[in-house]
Amino acid sequence: MQTISTHGITLHIRDDGPKDGRVVMLANSLGTDLRVWDALLPLLPAGLRIIRYDKRGHGLSDATPAPYTLDQLVADAEGVCDGLGLKDITFVGLSIGGLIGQGLAAKRPDLVRALVLMDTAAKIGTPAMWQDRINTINAGGVAALADPILERWFTPGFRATNPEFALWRNMLTRTSVAGYTGCCAAIAGADLTDSTRALRLPVLAMAGDRDGSTPPDLVRATADLCGAAFHVIPDAGHIPCVEQPAATAKLLTDFLERTAP
């Protein structure tokens, strides 16, 4: 196992590929860990240095007491970058990972050379909505909201026929309450409209056409803020890298080619 210690916590990371390869850093969504990218990675170009990590409170990383702030989560990502000596990163963020990517690109333009926003936005939901979710999970655990969450994550066909669906449910429900609600609080307090509008780096945005968490129109609005190319991925919910890895990899590969050093 690989780890980075930063800001008093230990984060689980994966650092794969040649150390002198172009760096692609992947940040996963709420309620998932770094395995969310497994189907995508074999479809990306050879020679990349792929960095993945479990954000605070998820996977094998430390779960500090809730609530968290987006600034904390951005600082954690920054700590991974600095700890590994990374530079010229293409940052790929899914959902809350996209918020982290926007925050890191604004804070550390010296680190991030290009940004991919996957099923995310500059502002997601309302504080009241997230507080309702926090209250429910504090009372009944993540399992109390598993069904509606999974309906937003995946299309009906995937849920009905894919044997992996049971494993995604397990990943979600085994997320710690502190980690899940802590990140809910971070999303609730985040409005990156102004800083994302000010970004001046290449940005690609994409969304599953059946995403129930960050619908395509919301993602498109964030793309418009920063002049990003925007694409809709057919037959996908909130996690297109799982449901449609080939289509997702094609968009990402084309973007990497267009932004090559």
PDB file of C-alpha atoms in Angstrom, residues 30-200:
ATOM      1  CA  LEU A  30     -18.712  11.219  -2.580  1.00  0.00           C
ATOM      2  CA  GLY A  31     -19.171   7.703  -1.200  1.00  0.00           C
ATOM      3  CA  THR A  32     -16.579   6.025  -3.455  1.00  0.00           C
ATOM      4  CA  ASP A  33     -12.875   5.255  -3.228  1.00  0.00           C
ATOM      5  CA  LEU A  34     -10.059   5.179  -5.773  1.00  0.00           C
ATOM      6  CA  ARG A  35     -11.385   1.930  -7.295  1.00  0.00           C
ATOM      7  CA  VAL A  36     -14.028   4.021  -9.075  1.00  0.00           C
ATOM      8  CA  TRP A  37     -11.407   4.567 -11.826  1.00  0.00           C
ATOM      9  CA  ASP A  38     -10.440   0.904 -12.325  1.00  0.00           C
ATOM     10  CA  ALA A  39     -12.392   0.332 -15.560  1.00  0.00           C
ATOM     11  CA  LEU A  40     -11.139   3.583 -17.084  1.00  0.00           C
ATOM     12  CA  LEU A  41      -7.400   3.213 -16.568  1.00  0.00           C
ATOM     13  CA  PRO A  42      -6.639   0.390 -19.050  1.00  0.00           C
ATOM     14  CA  LEU A  43      -8.309   2.474 -21.781  1.00  0.00           C
ATOM     15  CA  LEU A  44      -6.072   5.525 -21.343  1.00  0.00           C
ATOM     16  CA  PRO A  45      -2.861   6.093 -23.330  1.00  0.00           C
ATOM     17  CA  ALA A  46       0.262   4.239 -22.272  1.00  0.00           C
ATOM     18  CA  GLY A  47       3.037   6.092 -20.495  1.00  0.00           C
ATOM     19  CA  LEU A  48       0.934   8.219 -18.157  1.00  0.00           C
ATOM     20  CA  ARG A  49       1.762   8.587 -14.488  1.00  0.00           C
ATOM     21  CA  ILE A  50      -1.618   7.993 -12.828  1.00  0.00           C
ATOM     22  CA  ILE A  51      -2.140   9.328  -9.309  1.00  0.00           C
ATOM     23  CA  ARG A  52      -5.242   8.274  -7.374  1.00  0.00           C
ATOM     24  CA  TYR A  53      -6.094   8.847  -3.743  1.00  0.00           C
ATOM     25  CA  ASP A  54      -8.853   8.194  -1.239  1.00  0.00           C
ATOM     26  CA  LYS A  55      -9.988  11.565   0.002  1.00  0.00           C
ATOM     27  CA  ARG A  56     -10.367  12.258   3.697  1.00  0.00           C
ATOM     28  CA  GLY A  57     -12.975   9.972   5.285  1.00  0.00           C
ATOM     29  CA  HIS A  58     -13.146   7.573   2.327  1.00  0.00           C
ATOM     30  CA  GLY A  59     -11.604   4.231   1.424  1.00  0.00           C
ATOM     31  CA  LEU A  60      -8.501   3.504   3.477  1.00  0.00           C
ATOM     32  CA  SER A  61      -7.704   7.131   4.287  1.00  0.00           C
ATOM     33  CA  ASP A  62      -8.148   8.561   7.773  1.00  0.00           C
ATOM     34  CA  ALA A  63     -11.626   9.742   8.696  1.00  0.00           C
ATOM     35  CA  THR A  64     -11.302  12.797  10.899  1.00  0.00           C
ATOM     36  CA  PRO A  65     -14.374  14.090  12.766  1.00  0.00           C
ATOM     37  CA  ALA A  66     -16.956  15.898  10.643  1.00  0.00           C
ATOM     38  CA  PRO A  67     -17.543  18.520   9.350  1.00  0.00           C
ATOM     39  CA  TYR A  68     -14.934  19.180   6.674  1.00  0.00           C
ATOM     40  CA  THR A  69     -14.453  22.229   4.483  1.00  0.00           C
ATOM     41  CA  LEU A  70     -13.606  22.294   0.815  1.00  0.00           C
ATOM     42  CA  ASP A  71     -10.444  24.195   1.730  1.00  0.00           C
ATOM     43  CA  GLN A  72      -9.371  21.175   3.824  1.00  0.00           C
ATOM     44  CA  LEU A  73     -10.017  18.774   0.963  1.00  0.00           C
ATOM     45  CA  VAL A  74      -8.137  20.993  -1.487  1.00  0.00           C
ATOM     46  CA  ALA A  75      -5.238  21.189   0.972  1.00  0.00           C
ATOM     47  CA  ASP A  76      -5.220  17.375   1.193  1.00  0.00           C
ATOM     48  CA  ALA A  77      -4.941  17.114  -2.607  1.00  0.00           C
ATOM     49  CA  GLU A  78      -2.226  19.766  -2.527  1.00  0.00           C
ATOM     50  CA  GLY A  79      -0.397  17.706   0.088  1.00  0.00           C
ATOM     51  CA  VAL A  80      -0.467  14.649  -2.162  1.00  0.00           C
ATOM     52  CA  CYS A  81       0.953  16.710  -5.037  1.00  0.00           C
ATOM     53  CA  ASP A  82       3.701  18.281  -2.957  1.00  0.00           C
ATOM     54  CA  GLY A  83       4.513  15.021  -1.192  1.00  0.00           C
ATOM     55  CA  LEU A  84       5.071  13.272  -4.528  1.00  0.00           C
ATOM     56  CA  GLY A  85       6.787  16.252  -6.129  1.00  0.00           C
ATOM     57  CA  LEU A  86       4.216  16.501  -8.886  1.00  0.00           C
ATOM     58  CA  LYS A  87       3.961  19.293 -11.454  1.00  0.00           C
ATOM     59  CA  ASP A  88       2.082  20.023 -14.684  1.00  0.00           C
ATOM     60  CA  ILE A  89      -0.886  17.949 -13.528  1.00  0.00           C
ATOM     61  CA  THR A  90      -3.980  17.161 -15.538  1.00  0.00           C
ATOM     62  CA  PHE A  91      -6.520  16.933 -12.715  1.00  0.00           C
ATOM     63  CA  VAL A  92      -9.633  14.819 -13.311  1.00  0.00           C
ATOM     64  CA  GLY A  93     -12.340  15.341 -10.702  1.00  0.00           C
ATOM     65  CA  LEU A  94     -15.617  13.433 -10.394  1.00  0.00           C
ATOM     66  CA  SER A  95     -18.434  15.109  -8.427  1.00  0.00           C
ATOM     67  CA  ILE A  96     -16.868  16.417  -5.189  1.00  0.00           C
ATOM     68  CA  GLY A  97     -13.551  15.543  -6.827  1.00  0.00           C
ATOM     69  CA  GLY A  98     -14.414  18.171  -9.437  1.00  0.00           C
ATOM     70  CA  LEU A  99     -14.954  20.755  -6.709  1.00  0.00           C
ATOM     71  CA  ILE A 100     -11.547  19.823  -5.312  1.00  0.00           C
ATOM     72  CA  GLY A 101     -10.036  20.177  -8.786  1.00  0.00           C
ATOM     73  CA  GLN A 102     -11.552  23.612  -9.313  1.00  0.00           C
ATOM     74  CA  GLY A 103     -10.295  24.724  -5.919  1.00  0.00           C
ATOM     75  CA  LEU A 104      -6.799  23.350  -6.500  1.00  0.00           C
ATOM     76  CA  ALA A 105      -6.543  24.925  -9.963  1.00  0.00           C
ATOM     77  CA  ALA A 106      -7.492  28.311  -8.519  1.00  0.00           C
ATOM     78  CA  LYS A 107      -5.150  28.002  -5.535  1.00  0.00           C
ATOM     79  CA  ARG A 108      -2.167  26.398  -7.259  1.00  0.00           C
ATOM     80  CA  PRO A 109      -2.004  27.326 -10.946  1.00  0.00           C
ATOM     81  CA  ASP A 110       1.656  26.334 -10.756  1.00  0.00           C
ATOM     82  CA  LEU A 111       0.570  22.721 -10.219  1.00  0.00           C
ATOM     83  CA  VAL A 112      -2.444  22.240 -12.485  1.00  0.00           C
ATOM     84  CA  ARG A 113      -1.934  22.611 -16.233  1.00  0.00           C
ATOM     85  CA  ALA A 114      -5.344  21.236 -17.336  1.00  0.00           C
ATOM     86  CA  LEU A 115      -8.607  20.313 -15.631  1.00  0.00           C
ATOM     87  CA  VAL A 116     -11.338  17.752 -16.351  1.00  0.00           C
ATOM     88  CA  LEU A 117     -14.708  18.278 -14.647  1.00  0.00           C
ATOM     89  CA  MET A 118     -16.793  15.112 -14.619  1.00  0.00           C
ATOM     90  CA  ASP A 119     -20.374  15.273 -13.367  1.00  0.00           C
ATOM     91  CA  THR A 120     -19.689  18.230 -11.117  1.00  0.00           C
ATOM     92  CA  ALA A 121     -20.329  21.961 -10.865  1.00  0.00           C
ATOM     93  CA  ALA A 122     -19.054  25.145  -9.270  1.00  0.00           C
ATOM     94  CA  LYS A 123     -21.943  24.896  -6.789  1.00  0.00           C
ATOM     95  CA  ILE A 124     -23.857  21.684  -6.088  1.00  0.00           C
ATOM     96  CA  GLY A 125     -27.219  21.781  -4.339  1.00  0.00           C
ATOM     97  CA  THR A 126     -28.159  23.978  -1.391  1.00  0.00           C
ATOM     98  CA  PRO A 127     -26.971  24.068   2.217  1.00  0.00           C
ATOM     99  CA  ALA A 128     -30.449  23.022   3.391  1.00  0.00           C
ATOM    100  CA  MET A 129     -30.479  19.979   1.095  1.00  0.00           C
ATOM    101  CA  TRP A 130     -27.074  18.847   2.322  1.00  0.00           C
ATOM    102  CA  GLN A 131     -28.021  19.417   5.957  1.00  0.00           C
ATOM    103  CA  ASP A 132     -31.075  17.201   5.491  1.00  0.00           C
ATOM    104  CA  ARG A 133     -28.809  14.498   4.114  1.00  0.00           C
ATOM    105  CA  ILE A 134     -26.361  14.911   7.003  1.00  0.00           C
ATOM    106  CA  ASN A 135     -29.195  14.644   9.547  1.00  0.00           C
ATOM    107  CA  THR A 136     -30.571  11.469   7.959  1.00  0.00           C
ATOM    108  CA  ILE A 137     -27.177   9.772   7.790  1.00  0.00           C
ATOM    109  CA  ASN A 138     -26.259  10.758  11.335  1.00  0.00           C
ATOM    110  CA  ALA A 139     -29.477   9.078  12.452  1.00  0.00           C
ATOM    111  CA  GLY A 140     -29.429   5.964  10.292  1.00  0.00           C
ATOM    112  CA  GLY A 141     -26.027   5.593   8.650  1.00  0.00           C
ATOM    113  CA  VAL A 142     -25.195   5.870   4.959  1.00  0.00           C
ATOM    114  CA  ALA A 143     -27.437   2.864   4.267  1.00  0.00           C
ATOM    115  CA  ALA A 144     -30.467   4.994   5.138  1.00  0.00           C
ATOM    116  CA  LEU A 145     -30.067   6.859   1.835  1.00  0.00           C
ATOM    117  CA  ALA A 146     -28.391   4.172  -0.260  1.00  0.00           C
ATOM    118  CA  ASP A 147     -31.315   3.520  -2.619  1.00  0.00           C
ATOM    119  CA  PRO A 148     -31.933   7.118  -3.748  1.00  0.00           C
ATOM    120  CA  ILE A 149     -28.189   7.763  -3.995  1.00  0.00           C
ATOM    121  CA  LEU A 150     -27.645   4.720  -6.189  1.00  0.00           C
ATOM    122  CA  GLU A 151     -30.571   5.698  -8.404  1.00  0.00           C
ATOM    123  CA  ARG A 152     -28.723   8.932  -9.158  1.00  0.00           C
ATOM    124  CA  TRP A 153     -25.410   7.167  -9.652  1.00  0.00           C
ATOM    125  CA  PHE A 154     -26.480   4.502 -12.154  1.00  0.00           C
ATOM    126  CA  THR A 155     -29.054   3.975 -14.886  1.00  0.00           C
ATOM    127  CA  PRO A 156     -31.887   1.452 -14.318  1.00  0.00           C
ATOM    128  CA  GLY A 157     -30.314  -1.007 -16.751  1.00  0.00           C
ATOM    129  CA  PHE A 158     -27.014  -1.045 -14.878  1.00  0.00           C
ATOM    130  CA  ARG A 159     -28.737  -1.457 -11.537  1.00  0.00           C
ATOM    131  CA  ALA A 160     -30.877  -4.321 -12.824  1.00  0.00           C
ATOM    132  CA  THR A 161     -28.358  -6.342 -14.800  1.00  0.00           C
ATOM    133  CA  ASN A 162     -24.775  -5.604 -13.787  1.00  0.00           C
ATOM    134  CA  PRO A 163     -23.460  -7.948 -11.075  1.00  0.00           C
ATOM    135  CA  GLU A 164     -21.014  -5.233  -9.971  1.00  0.00           C
ATOM    136  CA  PHE A 165     -23.918  -3.158  -8.728  1.00  0.00           C
ATOM    137  CA  ALA A 166     -23.943  -5.029  -5.394  1.00  0.00           C
ATOM    138  CA  LEU A 167     -20.283  -4.107  -4.898  1.00  0.00           C
ATOM    139  CA  TRP A 168     -20.951  -0.410  -5.542  1.00  0.00           C
ATOM    140  CA  ARG A 169     -23.711  -0.543  -2.938  1.00  0.00           C
ATOM    141  CA  ASN A 170     -21.269  -2.099  -0.500  1.00  0.00           C
ATOM    142  CA  MET A 171     -18.660   0.584  -1.231  1.00  0.00           C
ATOM    143  CA  LEU A 172     -21.215   3.300  -0.581  1.00  0.00           C
ATOM    144  CA  THR A 173     -22.736   1.877   2.599  1.00  0.00           C
ATOM    145  CA  ARG A 174     -19.350   1.077   4.128  1.00  0.00           C
ATOM    146  CA  THR A 175     -18.225   4.687   3.865  1.00  0.00           C
ATOM    147  CA  SER A 176     -17.813   6.080   7.370  1.00  0.00           C
ATOM    148  CA  VAL A 177     -20.515   8.401   8.648  1.00  0.00           C
ATOM    149  CA  ALA A 178     -17.852  10.969   9.536  1.00  0.00           C
ATOM    150  CA  GLY A 179     -16.328  10.814   6.071  1.00  0.00           C
ATOM    151  CA  TYR A 180     -19.619  11.008   4.230  1.00  0.00           C
ATOM    152  CA  THR A 181     -21.214  13.746   6.309  1.00  0.00           C
ATOM    153  CA  GLY A 182     -17.932  15.629   6.554  1.00  0.00           C
ATOM    154  CA  CYS A 183     -17.758  15.815   2.759  1.00  0.00           C
ATOM    155  CA  CYS A 184     -21.463  16.709   2.573  1.00  0.00           C
ATOM    156  CA  ALA A 185     -20.662  19.727   4.737  1.00  0.00           C
ATOM    157  CA  ALA A 186     -17.769  20.647   2.444  1.00  0.00           C
ATOM    158  CA  ILE A 187     -20.064  20.589  -0.596  1.00  0.00           C
ATOM    159  CA  ALA A 188     -22.741  22.560   1.239  1.00  0.00           C
ATOM    160  CA  GLY A 189     -20.292  25.353   1.985  1.00  0.00           C
ATOM    161  CA  ALA A 190     -18.742  25.516  -1.485  1.00  0.00           C
ATOM    162  CA  ASP A 191     -19.596  28.097  -4.126  1.00  0.00           C
ATOM    163  CA  LEU A 192     -16.710  28.354  -6.582  1.00  0.00           C
ATOM    164  CA  THR A 193     -18.552  30.423  -9.175  1.00  0.00           C
ATOM    165  CA  ASP A 194     -16.195  33.392  -9.028  1.00  0.00           C
ATOM    166  CA  SER A 195     -12.927  31.474  -8.854  1.00  0.00           C
ATOM    167  CA  THR A 196     -13.973  29.020 -11.569  1.00  0.00           C
ATOM    168  CA  ARG A 197     -14.996  31.899 -13.817  1.00  0.00           C
ATOM    169  CA  ALA A 198     -11.467  33.271 -13.393  1.00  0.00           C
ATOM    170  CA  LEU A 199      -9.678  30.062 -14.434  1.00  0.00           C
ATOM    171  CA  ARG A 200      -7.388  30.448 -17.432  1.00  0.00           C
TER     172      ARG A 200
END
